[in-house]
C-alpha cells in the first residue's frame, strides 16, 4: 500500500498571518477545501478563497471570549480518525465528521508576552489551549495527517506542495512535520512551566527547550560527535571564513562574555577560554598592539574580540598573525578587504550582547544550574583594609584586573598595569602556583612589574601570595577577602607598604 496521502481538507488557524498567502495559493490550486476560525478565516476569504467556518461545522459559536473555538468532536474527530480503521470510519460517517488532512496552526506568543513585562492576566491569556491540542492531535495521527505547527515550517510545506505539483504527502513528510510539531509543543510547555516556576520561592525542575540544531564537524576532539542548539545568527553575522567548530563556539562565548565588561576601547585575545592579552586604550589600534604584547606566542591561533569598529589600520596589524576568529561590532570595508585575505579566517560581526541570565551544564546524571556571574565591581565595592591607601589612579587598574580574573579558570591570578594584562596564571591547583606562573610569564615578555597590581579570584588563605607579589614589585592587590586568616595578608601588606582592597565578591570559575 502506498504511503502517499492526498490532502483534501485543511484546517487553518494561526496567530501570525505572514507567509500564509503563498501556502493558500498552492493548496487552492490543488482544490483543497479550507476550514478556519475568526481572524484567520477573514484573512483567507479576504484573499478571495472560499472557507468554511468552524462554527458552521460544529454548530457552536466561539465562546468564553474566544477560549473555546475548535475544542469539539467534529474537529478532533476529523483529525484523529484513522483512515484504515473500519470502526473509526463508521463513526465518522455516523456523526457526519469530515476528515481533516492538513492542520496549519501556531500558538499564542506566550514567551514574547512574558518578555514584554505584561501583566500576569495578559500572560495567562496567552496560554494556548485549542492550538496546542490541535498540534498534539494531528501529530499523533501522523499516519494520515500533516501538521504544520509554526510559520517556521511554511518553507518545507511549500516545497512538499510543489514537489509533485499537487497537495499530497509521504509518510516521511508526515513524520518530519510531526517531529517538528512536538518540538514546538515541548518548547511551549517548557516556557509556561518556567514562568510558573519563576513565581515559586525555589525552582522545582529544570525544563530546557532550545531550537536550531546545528551539527558540528565534531566535538572537542575528532572522535566525539558535537551539536549546537540555539540561534547563533541572533547574536552574530558571519562575514567570512570556514565553518565554526565546537571549540570555536566555546572560545567565542568566553570572548564576548569578557569584552562585555568594558566600555572604553578594548581588545582581547583568548586561547582555550582564557585571556592571554587584553588592553584598554584611547583607540582600538593601540588596544590591539598592547593586547598582543601581553603574550604574542599564545595569540597564535587565538580568538580576537574588540568592542569598537575595526578599521583598516587595525586590520593591517591584526593581519600579521595567524588567528582563528575575530569578533567586533563592525568592520570598515577596507578592514574586511584585508582580513578576508585568509579564506578560512572566521570574521564575526556581533549584533547584540548576551542576554541570558542562567548557566547550566550536564553533570553526573543531572544538571547544575546557576545565575551567570554578572557582578561588576565598582569603586564603591572596594573596602580599604591596609594602612597604605590605594591611590585614585590605581583603582582603575585594580578594577581592570578584577574584571579579567573573573573570566579566568580557577585558581586564577591576574597581573595588570596601565589597563594592560601583563600576565595571568590560570587553572592551577594552588594559588601560589598561579601567581608564580603569572610572574614568570610577565617577565618572559619583558614586563616591568614594579607598580603593577594583582587580582585574585578568591581569598588568600595565607600571606605567601602577597609576599611573592611584593617581591616581584607589585604594590596593590584586589581580592574578595573572607579567609579566617585575612589578617595574615593584611599584616604583611602593612609591614611592607602594599595597598590592599577587598570586594566581598568571589569569582570562582571551574
CSV table of C-alpha atoms in Angstrom, one decimal:
chain,number,residue,atom,x,y,z
A,1,UNK,CA,0.0,0.0,0.0
A,2,UNK,CA,1.3,3.4,-0.9
A,3,UNK,CA,2.2,5.8,1.9
A,4,UNK,CA,1.2,8.8,-0.1
A,5,UNK,CA,-1.9,10.7,1.3
A,6,UNK,CA,-3.9,13.3,-0.6
A,7,UNK,CA,-4.8,16.5,1.1
A,8,UNK,CA,-8.4,17.3,0.6
A,9,UNK,CA,-9.3,19.4,3.6
A,10,UNK,CA,-7.1,21.8,5.6
A,11,UNK,CA,-7.9,23.3,9.0
A,12,UNK,CA,-6.0,26.6,9.3
A,13,UNK,CA,-6.0,28.7,12.5
A,14,UNK,CA,-2.9,30.9,13.0
A,15,UNK,CA,-1.9,33.9,15.1
A,16,UNK,CA,0.7,35.1,12.6
A,17,UNK,CA,-0.6,35.5,9.0
A,18,UNK,CA,2.7,36.5,7.3
A,19,UNK,CA,3.7,33.9,4.7
A,20,UNK,CA,0.4,32.2,4.7
A,21,UNK,CA,-0.8,33.6,1.4
A,22,UNK,CA,1.6,31.6,-0.7
A,23,UNK,CA,0.6,28.4,1.1
A,24,UNK,CA,-3.1,29.1,0.5
A,25,UNK,CA,-2.4,29.7,-3.2
A,26,UNK,CA,-0.7,26.3,-3.6
A,27,UNK,CA,-3.5,24.5,-1.6
A,28,UNK,CA,-6.3,26.2,-3.6
A,29,UNK,CA,-4.5,25.3,-6.8
A,30,UNK,CA,-4.9,21.6,-5.8
A,31,UNK,CA,-8.6,22.0,-4.9
A,32,UNK,CA,-8.1,21.8,-1.1
A,33,UNK,CA,-11.1,22.9,1.0
A,34,UNK,CA,-10.4,25.4,3.8
A,35,UNK,CA,-11.8,25.3,7.3
A,36,UNK,CA,-11.0,28.1,9.7
A,37,UNK,CA,-11.9,30.4,12.6
A,38,UNK,CA,-12.2,34.1,13.3
A,39,UNK,CA,-9.4,36.3,12.1
A,40,UNK,CA,-7.8,33.6,10.1
A,41,UNK,CA,-11.0,32.9,8.2
A,42,UNK,CA,-11.3,36.6,7.5
A,43,UNK,CA,-7.8,36.6,6.1
A,44,UNK,CA,-8.5,33.6,3.9
A,45,UNK,CA,-11.7,35.0,2.5
A,46,UNK,CA,-10.1,38.4,2.1
A,47,UNK,CA,-7.8,36.8,-0.4
A,48,UNK,CA,-10.7,35.6,-2.4
A,49,UNK,CA,-10.8,31.9,-1.3
A,50,UNK,CA,-13.8,30.0,0.0
A,51,UNK,CA,-13.5,29.0,3.6
A,52,UNK,CA,-16.0,27.1,5.9
A,53,UNK,CA,-16.3,28.5,9.4
A,54,UNK,CA,-15.5,26.0,12.2
A,55,UNK,CA,-18.7,27.3,13.9
A,56,UNK,CA,-20.8,26.1,10.9
A,57,UNK,CA,-19.1,22.6,11.2
A,58,UNK,CA,-19.6,22.2,15.0
A,59,UNK,CA,-22.8,24.1,15.4
A,60,UNK,CA,-21.3,26.1,18.2
A,61,UNK,CA,-20.1,29.7,18.1
A,62,UNK,CA,-16.7,30.8,19.6
A,63,UNK,CA,-17.5,31.1,23.3
A,64,UNK,CA,-15.8,32.2,26.5
A,65,UNK,CA,-14.1,35.2,24.9
A,66,UNK,CA,-12.6,33.0,22.2
A,67,UNK,CA,-11.2,30.4,24.7
A,68,UNK,CA,-13.3,27.7,23.1
A,69,UNK,CA,-13.4,27.5,19.3
A,70,UNK,CA,-12.0,24.3,17.9
A,71,UNK,CA,-12.4,22.1,21.0
A,72,UNK,CA,-15.2,19.9,19.5
A,73,UNK,CA,-15.6,16.2,18.5
A,74,UNK,CA,-16.2,17.2,14.9
A,75,UNK,CA,-12.9,19.0,14.7
A,76,UNK,CA,-10.8,16.5,16.7
A,77,UNK,CA,-12.7,13.5,15.3
A,78,UNK,CA,-11.8,14.8,11.8
A,79,UNK,CA,-8.1,15.0,12.8
A,80,UNK,CA,-7.8,11.8,14.9
A,81,UNK,CA,-9.8,9.3,12.9
A,82,UNK,CA,-7.7,6.5,11.5
A,83,UNK,CA,-8.4,6.1,7.8
A,84,UNK,CA,-7.6,2.4,7.8
A,85,UNK,CA,-9.7,1.7,10.9
A,86,UNK,CA,-13.2,0.5,10.0
A,87,UNK,CA,-14.7,1.4,13.3
A,88,UNK,CA,-13.3,4.9,13.1
A,89,UNK,CA,-14.7,5.4,9.6
A,90,UNK,CA,-18.1,4.0,10.6
A,91,UNK,CA,-18.3,6.5,13.4
A,92,UNK,CA,-17.2,9.5,11.3
A,93,UNK,CA,-20.0,8.7,8.9
A,94,UNK,CA,-22.5,8.2,11.7
A,95,UNK,CA,-21.7,11.6,13.3
A,96,UNK,CA,-21.0,13.4,10.0
A,97,UNK,CA,-17.4,14.1,10.8
A,98,UNK,CA,-15.3,15.2,7.8
A,99,UNK,CA,-11.7,14.1,7.6
A,100,UNK,CA,-9.1,16.8,8.0
A,101,UNK,CA,-5.8,16.0,6.3
A,102,UNK,CA,-3.7,19.1,7.0
A,103,UNK,CA,-3.6,21.3,10.1
A,104,UNK,CA,-1.8,24.6,10.0
A,105,UNK,CA,-1.8,26.2,13.4
A,106,UNK,CA,0.5,28.3,15.6
A,107,UNK,CA,0.4,29.3,19.2
A,108,UNK,CA,-0.2,32.5,21.1
A,109,UNK,CA,3.1,34.3,21.7
A,110,UNK,CA,3.5,33.3,25.4
A,111,UNK,CA,7.3,33.8,25.7
A,112,UNK,CA,7.1,37.2,23.9
A,113,UNK,CA,4.3,38.3,26.3
A,114,UNK,CA,6.4,37.4,29.3
A,115,UNK,CA,9.4,39.1,27.9
A,116,UNK,CA,7.4,42.3,27.3
A,117,UNK,CA,6.7,42.7,31.0
A,118,UNK,CA,3.0,42.3,30.6
A,119,UNK,CA,0.7,41.8,33.5
A,120,UNK,CA,0.0,38.3,34.8
A,121,UNK,CA,-3.5,38.4,33.5
A,122,UNK,CA,-2.2,39.1,30.0
A,123,UNK,CA,0.4,36.4,30.3
A,124,UNK,CA,-2.2,33.8,31.3
A,125,UNK,CA,-4.4,34.6,28.4
A,126,UNK,CA,-1.5,33.8,26.1
A,127,UNK,CA,-1.5,30.1,27.3
A,128,UNK,CA,-2.9,28.4,24.2
A,129,UNK,CA,-5.4,25.6,24.7
A,130,UNK,CA,-7.0,24.9,21.3
A,131,UNK,CA,-3.8,25.3,19.3
A,132,UNK,CA,-1.7,23.1,21.4
A,133,UNK,CA,-4.4,20.4,21.4
A,134,UNK,CA,-4.7,20.6,17.6
A,135,UNK,CA,-0.9,20.2,17.3
A,136,UNK,CA,-0.8,17.1,19.5
A,137,UNK,CA,-3.8,15.5,17.9
A,138,UNK,CA,-2.6,16.0,14.4
A,139,UNK,CA,1.0,14.9,15.2
A,140,UNK,CA,-0.3,11.8,17.0
A,141,UNK,CA,-2.2,10.8,13.8
A,142,UNK,CA,0.8,11.4,11.5
A,143,UNK,CA,0.0,8.3,9.6
A,144,UNK,CA,-2.8,10.3,8.0
A,145,UNK,CA,-2.5,13.9,8.8
A,146,UNK,CA,0.1,16.6,8.1
A,147,UNK,CA,0.7,19.1,11.0
A,148,UNK,CA,2.4,22.5,10.5
A,149,UNK,CA,2.9,23.9,13.9
A,150,UNK,CA,4.6,27.2,13.2
A,151,UNK,CA,5.3,29.6,10.4
A,152,UNK,CA,8.9,28.3,10.5
A,153,UNK,CA,7.6,25.2,8.8
A,154,UNK,CA,6.0,27.1,5.9
A,155,UNK,CA,9.1,26.6,3.7
A,156,UNK,CA,9.3,22.8,3.9
A,157,UNK,CA,5.5,22.7,3.5
A,158,UNK,CA,5.8,24.8,0.3
A,159,UNK,CA,8.5,22.5,-1.0
A,160,UNK,CA,6.3,19.5,-0.3
A,161,UNK,CA,3.3,21.0,-2.1
A,162,UNK,CA,5.4,22.0,-5.1
A,163,UNK,CA,7.3,18.7,-5.4
A,164,UNK,CA,4.6,16.9,-7.4
A,165,UNK,CA,2.6,19.9,-8.2
A,166,UNK,CA,-0.3,18.6,-6.0
A,167,UNK,CA,-1.3,18.6,-2.4
A,168,UNK,CA,-0.1,15.2,-1.2
A,169,UNK,CA,2.4,13.9,1.4
A,170,UNK,CA,4.5,10.9,2.0
A,171,UNK,CA,4.9,9.1,5.4
A,172,UNK,CA,8.4,10.6,5.6
A,173,UNK,CA,6.9,14.1,5.2
A,174,UNK,CA,4.3,13.5,7.9
A,175,UNK,CA,6.9,12.1,10.3
A,176,UNK,CA,9.1,15.1,9.8
A,177,UNK,CA,6.3,17.6,10.4
A,178,UNK,CA,5.1,15.6,13.5
A,179,UNK,CA,8.6,15.6,15.0
A,180,UNK,CA,8.8,19.4,14.4
A,181,UNK,CA,5.3,19.8,15.9
A,182,UNK,CA,6.3,18.1,19.1
A,183,UNK,CA,9.4,20.3,19.3
A,184,UNK,CA,7.1,23.3,19.2
A,185,UNK,CA,4.7,21.9,21.8
A,186,UNK,CA,7.5,20.9,24.2
A,187,UNK,CA,9.2,24.3,23.9
A,188,UNK,CA,5.9,26.0,24.6
A,189,UNK,CA,5.1,23.9,27.6
A,190,UNK,CA,8.6,24.4,28.9
A,191,UNK,CA,8.2,28.2,28.7
A,192,UNK,CA,4.9,28.0,30.5
A,193,UNK,CA,6.4,25.8,33.3
A,194,UNK,CA,9.4,28.1,33.6
A,195,UNK,CA,7.2,31.1,34.0
A,196,UNK,CA,5.2,29.5,36.8
A,197,UNK,CA,8.3,28.0,38.4
A,198,UNK,CA,9.8,31.5,38.5
A,199,UNK,CA,6.9,32.6,40.7
A,200,UNK,CA,7.9,30.0,43.3
A,201,UNK,CA,10.5,30.6,46.0
A,202,UNK,CA,12.7,27.8,44.7
A,203,UNK,CA,12.7,26.1,41.3
A,204,UNK,CA,11.4,22.5,41.4
A,205,UNK,CA,12.6,21.2,38.0
A,206,UNK,CA,14.8,22.1,35.0
A,207,UNK,CA,12.9,22.4,31.7
A,208,UNK,CA,15.1,23.5,28.8
A,209,UNK,CA,13.9,23.6,25.1
A,210,UNK,CA,16.3,25.1,22.6
A,211,UNK,CA,15.7,25.0,18.9
A,212,UNK,CA,18.0,25.4,16.0
A,213,UNK,CA,20.2,22.3,15.9
A,214,UNK,CA,23.5,22.5,14.1
A,215,UNK,CA,25.7,19.5,13.6
A,216,UNK,CA,29.3,20.4,14.2
A,217,UNK,CA,32.2,18.7,12.3
A,218,UNK,CA,33.0,17.0,15.7
A,219,UNK,CA,33.1,17.9,19.4
A,220,UNK,CA,36.1,18.9,21.4
A,221,UNK,CA,38.0,16.1,19.7
A,222,UNK,CA,37.6,14.4,16.3
A,223,UNK,CA,36.3,11.2,17.8
A,224,UNK,CA,33.4,13.0,19.6
A,225,UNK,CA,30.2,14.0,17.9
A,226,UNK,CA,29.1,17.6,18.5
A,227,UNK,CA,26.0,19.6,18.2
A,228,UNK,CA,24.9,23.2,18.8
A,229,UNK,CA,21.4,24.1,19.7
A,230,UNK,CA,20.5,27.8,19.6
A,231,UNK,CA,20.1,30.8,17.4
A,232,UNK,CA,23.7,31.8,16.6
A,233,UNK,CA,22.6,34.2,14.0
A,234,UNK,CA,20.6,36.3,16.5
A,235,UNK,CA,23.9,37.3,18.1
A,236,UNK,CA,26.3,37.2,15.1
A,237,UNK,CA,26.6,37.6,11.4
A,238,UNK,CA,29.4,35.6,9.9
A,239,UNK,CA,31.0,37.8,7.3
A,240,UNK,CA,33.8,35.4,6.2
A,241,UNK,CA,35.6,32.1,6.9
A,242,UNK,CA,35.2,28.4,7.4
A,243,UNK,CA,32.5,26.6,9.3
A,244,UNK,CA,32.6,27.4,13.0
A,245,UNK,CA,33.7,24.5,15.2
A,246,UNK,CA,32.6,23.3,18.6
A,247,UNK,CA,35.8,24.6,20.2
A,248,UNK,CA,35.4,27.9,18.3
A,249,UNK,CA,32.0,28.3,19.9
A,250,UNK,CA,33.4,27.8,23.4
A,251,UNK,CA,36.1,30.5,22.8
A,252,UNK,CA,33.5,32.8,21.1
A,253,UNK,CA,31.3,32.6,24.2
A,254,UNK,CA,34.2,33.3,26.5
A,255,UNK,CA,35.4,36.2,24.3
A,256,UNK,CA,32.0,38.1,24.2
A,257,UNK,CA,31.4,37.5,27.9
A,258,UNK,CA,34.8,39.1,28.7
A,259,UNK,CA,34.6,42.0,26.3
A,260,UNK,CA,31.1,42.9,27.6
A,261,UNK,CA,32.8,44.0,30.9
A,262,UNK,CA,34.4,47.0,29.2
A,263,UNK,CA,33.1,50.3,27.9
A,264,UNK,CA,36.3,52.1,26.8
A,265,UNK,CA,38.0,50.9,23.6
A,266,UNK,CA,39.3,47.4,24.5
A,267,UNK,CA,40.9,44.5,22.6
A,268,UNK,CA,41.2,41.0,24.0
A,269,UNK,CA,42.9,37.8,22.8
A,270,UNK,CA,41.7,34.5,24.1
A,271,UNK,CA,43.1,31.0,24.0
A,272,UNK,CA,41.3,28.0,25.4
A,273,UNK,CA,38.7,30.2,27.0
A,274,UNK,CA,41.3,32.3,28.9
A,275,UNK,CA,42.5,35.8,28.1
A,276,UNK,CA,46.2,35.9,27.1
A,277,UNK,CA,46.2,39.5,26.1
A,278,UNK,CA,43.9,42.4,27.0
A,279,UNK,CA,44.4,46.2,26.8
A,280,UNK,CA,42.1,49.3,27.1
A,281,UNK,CA,43.3,52.3,25.2
A,282,UNK,CA,42.1,55.5,23.6
A,283,UNK,CA,41.7,53.8,20.2
A,284,UNK,CA,41.3,50.2,19.0
A,285,UNK,CA,44.6,50.1,17.1
A,286,UNK,CA,46.7,50.8,20.2
A,287,UNK,CA,44.5,48.5,22.2
A,288,UNK,CA,45.3,45.7,19.8
A,289,UNK,CA,49.1,46.4,19.9
A,290,UNK,CA,49.2,46.4,23.7
A,291,UNK,CA,46.9,43.3,24.0
A,292,UNK,CA,49.2,41.4,21.6
A,293,UNK,CA,52.3,42.4,23.7
A,294,UNK,CA,50.8,40.6,26.7
A,295,UNK,CA,51.6,37.2,25.0
A,296,UNK,CA,52.4,37.2,21.3
A,297,UNK,CA,53.1,33.5,21.5
A,298,UNK,CA,49.8,32.3,22.8
A,299,UNK,CA,48.0,34.7,20.5
A,300,UNK,CA,48.9,32.4,17.6
A,301,UNK,CA,45.7,30.6,16.6
A,302,UNK,CA,43.6,32.5,19.1
A,303,UNK,CA,40.2,34.3,19.2
A,304,UNK,CA,40.3,38.1,18.9
A,305,UNK,CA,37.5,40.3,20.2
A,306,UNK,CA,37.1,44.1,20.2
A,307,UNK,CA,34.3,46.4,21.5
A,308,UNK,CA,34.8,49.0,18.8
A,309,UNK,CA,34.8,49.0,15.0
A,310,UNK,CA,37.9,47.6,13.4
A,311,UNK,CA,39.3,49.9,10.8
A,312,UNK,CA,42.0,49.4,8.1
A,313,UNK,CA,44.9,50.5,10.3
A,314,UNK,CA,44.0,48.0,13.0
A,315,UNK,CA,43.3,45.3,10.4
A,316,UNK,CA,46.8,45.7,8.9
A,317,UNK,CA,48.3,44.9,12.2
A,318,UNK,CA,46.0,42.1,13.1
A,319,UNK,CA,46.6,40.5,9.7
A,320,UNK,CA,50.3,40.0,10.6
A,321,UNK,CA,49.5,37.0,12.8
A,322,UNK,CA,47.6,33.7,12.4
A,323,UNK,CA,44.3,33.6,14.3
A,324,UNK,CA,41.1,31.6,14.1
A,325,UNK,CA,38.3,34.1,14.8
A,326,UNK,CA,37.9,37.9,15.0
A,327,UNK,CA,34.8,39.5,16.5
A,328,UNK,CA,33.8,43.2,16.5
A,329,UNK,CA,30.6,45.2,16.4
A,330,UNK,CA,31.6,46.4,12.9
A,331,UNK,CA,34.4,46.4,10.3
A,332,UNK,CA,35.2,49.1,7.8
A,333,UNK,CA,35.2,48.0,4.1
A,334,UNK,CA,39.0,48.3,3.9
A,335,UNK,CA,39.4,46.3,7.1
A,336,UNK,CA,37.3,43.5,5.7
A,337,UNK,CA,39.3,43.6,2.5
A,338,UNK,CA,42.5,43.0,4.5
A,339,UNK,CA,41.1,40.4,6.9
A,340,UNK,CA,39.4,38.4,4.2
A,341,UNK,CA,42.7,37.6,2.6
A,342,UNK,CA,42.8,34.4,4.5
A,343,UNK,CA,40.0,32.2,3.3
A,344,UNK,CA,39.5,30.2,6.5
A,345,UNK,CA,39.6,33.1,8.9
A,346,UNK,CA,36.3,33.5,10.7
A,347,UNK,CA,35.0,37.1,10.8
A,348,UNK,CA,32.0,37.8,13.0
A,349,UNK,CA,30.0,40.9,13.4
A,350,UNK,CA,28.4,40.9,16.9
A,351,UNK,CA,24.8,42.2,16.6
A,352,UNK,CA,23.8,42.2,20.2
A,353,UNK,CA,25.0,41.3,23.7
A,354,UNK,CA,24.3,38.1,25.5
A,355,UNK,CA,21.1,38.4,27.5
A,356,UNK,CA,20.9,35.0,29.2
A,357,UNK,CA,20.9,35.2,33.0
A,358,UNK,CA,21.3,31.5,33.7
A,359,UNK,CA,24.0,28.9,33.0
A,360,UNK,CA,23.7,25.1,33.1
A,361,UNK,CA,25.9,22.1,32.5
A,362,UNK,CA,25.3,18.4,32.5
A,363,UNK,CA,26.9,16.6,35.5
A,364,UNK,CA,26.6,13.0,36.8
A,365,UNK,CA,23.0,12.0,35.9
A,366,UNK,CA,21.6,15.5,36.1
A,367,UNK,CA,22.4,19.2,35.6
A,368,UNK,CA,23.8,22.1,37.5
A,369,UNK,CA,22.1,25.5,37.1
A,370,UNK,CA,23.2,28.8,38.3
A,371,UNK,CA,22.8,32.5,37.7
A,372,UNK,CA,25.5,34.0,35.4
A,373,UNK,CA,28.2,35.9,37.3
A,374,UNK,CA,27.1,39.4,36.3
A,375,UNK,CA,28.6,41.2,39.2
A,376,UNK,CA,31.0,44.0,38.1
A,377,UNK,CA,32.7,45.7,41.0
A,378,UNK,CA,32.8,49.5,41.2
A,379,UNK,CA,34.9,51.8,43.4
A,380,UNK,CA,32.0,51.7,45.9
A,381,UNK,CA,32.6,47.9,46.4
A,382,UNK,CA,36.2,48.4,47.4
A,383,UNK,CA,37.0,48.1,51.1
A,384,UNK,CA,40.4,49.5,52.1
A,385,UNK,CA,42.0,47.1,54.6
A,386,UNK,CA,45.6,48.3,54.8
A,387,UNK,CA,47.3,51.3,56.2
A,388,UNK,CA,48.6,52.3,52.8
A,389,UNK,CA,45.6,53.6,50.8
A,390,UNK,CA,45.0,52.8,47.1
A,391,UNK,CA,45.7,55.9,45.0
A,392,UNK,CA,42.8,57.0,42.8
A,393,UNK,CA,44.7,56.3,39.7
A,394,UNK,CA,45.5,52.8,40.8
A,395,UNK,CA,41.8,51.9,41.4
A,396,UNK,CA,41.3,51.8,37.6
A,397,UNK,CA,44.0,49.2,37.2
A,398,UNK,CA,42.6,47.2,40.1
A,399,UNK,CA,39.1,47.1,38.7
A,400,UNK,CA,40.6,46.3,35.2
A,401,UNK,CA,42.4,43.3,36.7
A,402,UNK,CA,39.4,42.2,38.7
A,403,UNK,CA,37.3,42.1,35.5
A,404,UNK,CA,39.9,39.8,33.9
A,405,UNK,CA,40.4,37.4,36.8
A,406,UNK,CA,36.6,36.9,36.9
A,407,UNK,CA,36.9,35.3,33.4
A,408,UNK,CA,39.9,33.1,34.1
A,409,UNK,CA,39.8,29.5,35.0
A,410,UNK,CA,40.4,29.0,38.8
A,411,UNK,CA,42.6,29.1,40.6
A,412,UNK,CA,43.5,32.4,38.9
A,413,UNK,CA,45.7,35.4,39.4
A,414,UNK,CA,45.9,38.4,37.1
A,415,UNK,CA,48.7,40.9,37.0
A,416,UNK,CA,48.0,44.2,35.2
A,417,UNK,CA,49.5,47.7,34.7
A,418,UNK,CA,48.2,50.8,33.0
A,419,UNK,CA,45.0,48.9,31.9
A,420,UNK,CA,47.0,46.2,30.2
A,421,UNK,CA,47.1,42.5,31.1
A,422,UNK,CA,50.7,41.7,32.0
A,423,UNK,CA,50.1,38.0,32.6
A,424,UNK,CA,47.6,35.6,34.1
A,425,UNK,CA,48.1,32.4,36.0
A,426,UNK,CA,45.0,30.1,35.3
A,427,UNK,CA,43.7,26.7,36.1
A,428,UNK,CA,46.2,25.9,38.8
A,429,UNK,CA,45.6,23.6,41.8
A,430,UNK,CA,47.4,26.2,44.0
A,431,UNK,CA,47.0,30.0,44.1
A,432,UNK,CA,50.7,30.2,44.7
A,433,UNK,CA,51.4,28.2,41.5
A,434,UNK,CA,49.0,30.5,39.6
A,435,UNK,CA,50.9,33.6,40.9
A,436,UNK,CA,54.3,32.2,40.0
A,437,UNK,CA,53.1,31.2,36.6
A,438,UNK,CA,51.9,34.8,36.0
A,439,UNK,CA,55.1,36.4,37.3
A,440,UNK,CA,57.3,34.1,35.1
A,441,UNK,CA,55.2,34.8,32.1
A,442,UNK,CA,55.2,38.5,32.5
A,443,UNK,CA,58.9,38.6,32.9
A,444,UNK,CA,59.4,36.4,29.8
A,445,UNK,CA,57.6,39.0,27.8
A,446,UNK,CA,59.5,41.9,29.2
A,447,UNK,CA,57.0,43.4,31.6
A,448,UNK,CA,58.3,45.6,34.5
A,449,UNK,CA,56.1,44.5,37.4
A,450,UNK,CA,57.1,47.4,39.6
A,451,UNK,CA,53.9,49.3,40.1
A,452,UNK,CA,51.7,46.5,38.8
A,453,UNK,CA,48.6,45.3,40.5
A,454,UNK,CA,47.4,41.8,41.4
A,455,UNK,CA,43.8,40.4,41.3
A,456,UNK,CA,42.8,37.1,42.8
A,457,UNK,CA,39.5,35.3,42.0
A,458,UNK,CA,39.3,34.1,45.7
A,459,UNK,CA,40.8,34.9,49.1
A,460,UNK,CA,44.4,34.2,50.2
A,461,UNK,CA,44.4,31.6,52.9
A,462,UNK,CA,48.0,32.6,53.8
A,463,UNK,CA,50.2,35.6,53.4
A,464,UNK,CA,52.5,33.8,50.9
A,465,UNK,CA,50.9,35.2,47.7
A,466,UNK,CA,51.1,38.8,48.8
A,467,UNK,CA,54.7,38.3,49.8
A,468,UNK,CA,55.6,36.7,46.4
A,469,UNK,CA,53.8,39.5,44.6
A,470,UNK,CA,55.5,42.2,46.7
A,471,UNK,CA,58.9,40.7,46.0
A,472,UNK,CA,58.1,40.9,42.3
A,473,UNK,CA,57.4,44.6,42.5
A,474,UNK,CA,53.6,44.6,42.9
A,475,UNK,CA,52.3,47.2,45.3
A,476,UNK,CA,48.5,47.0,45.1
A,477,UNK,CA,46.2,44.0,45.5
A,478,UNK,CA,42.4,43.4,45.0
A,479,UNK,CA,40.8,40.2,46.4
A,480,UNK,CA,37.4,39.1,47.8
A,481,UNK,CA,38.6,38.5,51.3
A,482,UNK,CA,36.8,36.1,53.6
A,483,UNK,CA,39.6,33.9,54.9
A,484,UNK,CA,39.8,33.3,58.6
A,485,UNK,CA,43.5,34.3,58.1
A,486,UNK,CA,42.8,37.5,56.2
A,487,UNK,CA,44.8,39.4,58.9
A,488,UNK,CA,48.0,37.5,57.9
A,489,UNK,CA,47.9,39.0,54.4
A,490,UNK,CA,46.8,42.4,55.7
A,491,UNK,CA,49.7,42.4,58.3
A,492,UNK,CA,52.3,41.6,55.6
A,493,UNK,CA,51.0,44.4,53.4
A,494,UNK,CA,51.1,46.9,56.3
A,495,UNK,CA,54.6,45.9,57.2
A,496,UNK,CA,55.8,46.2,53.6
A,497,UNK,CA,54.0,49.2,52.1
A,498,UNK,CA,51.5,47.3,50.0
A,499,UNK,CA,47.9,48.5,49.5
A,500,UNK,CA,45.1,46.1,49.5
A,501,UNK,CA,41.3,46.3,48.9
A,502,UNK,CA,38.7,43.6,49.4
A,503,UNK,CA,35.5,43.4,47.4
A,504,UNK,CA,33.5,40.8,49.3
A,505,UNK,CA,32.7,39.0,46.0
A,506,UNK,CA,34.4,35.8,44.9
A,507,UNK,CA,34.7,34.9,41.2
A,508,UNK,CA,35.5,31.2,41.0
A,509,UNK,CA,35.2,29.8,37.5
A,510,UNK,CA,35.6,26.0,37.5
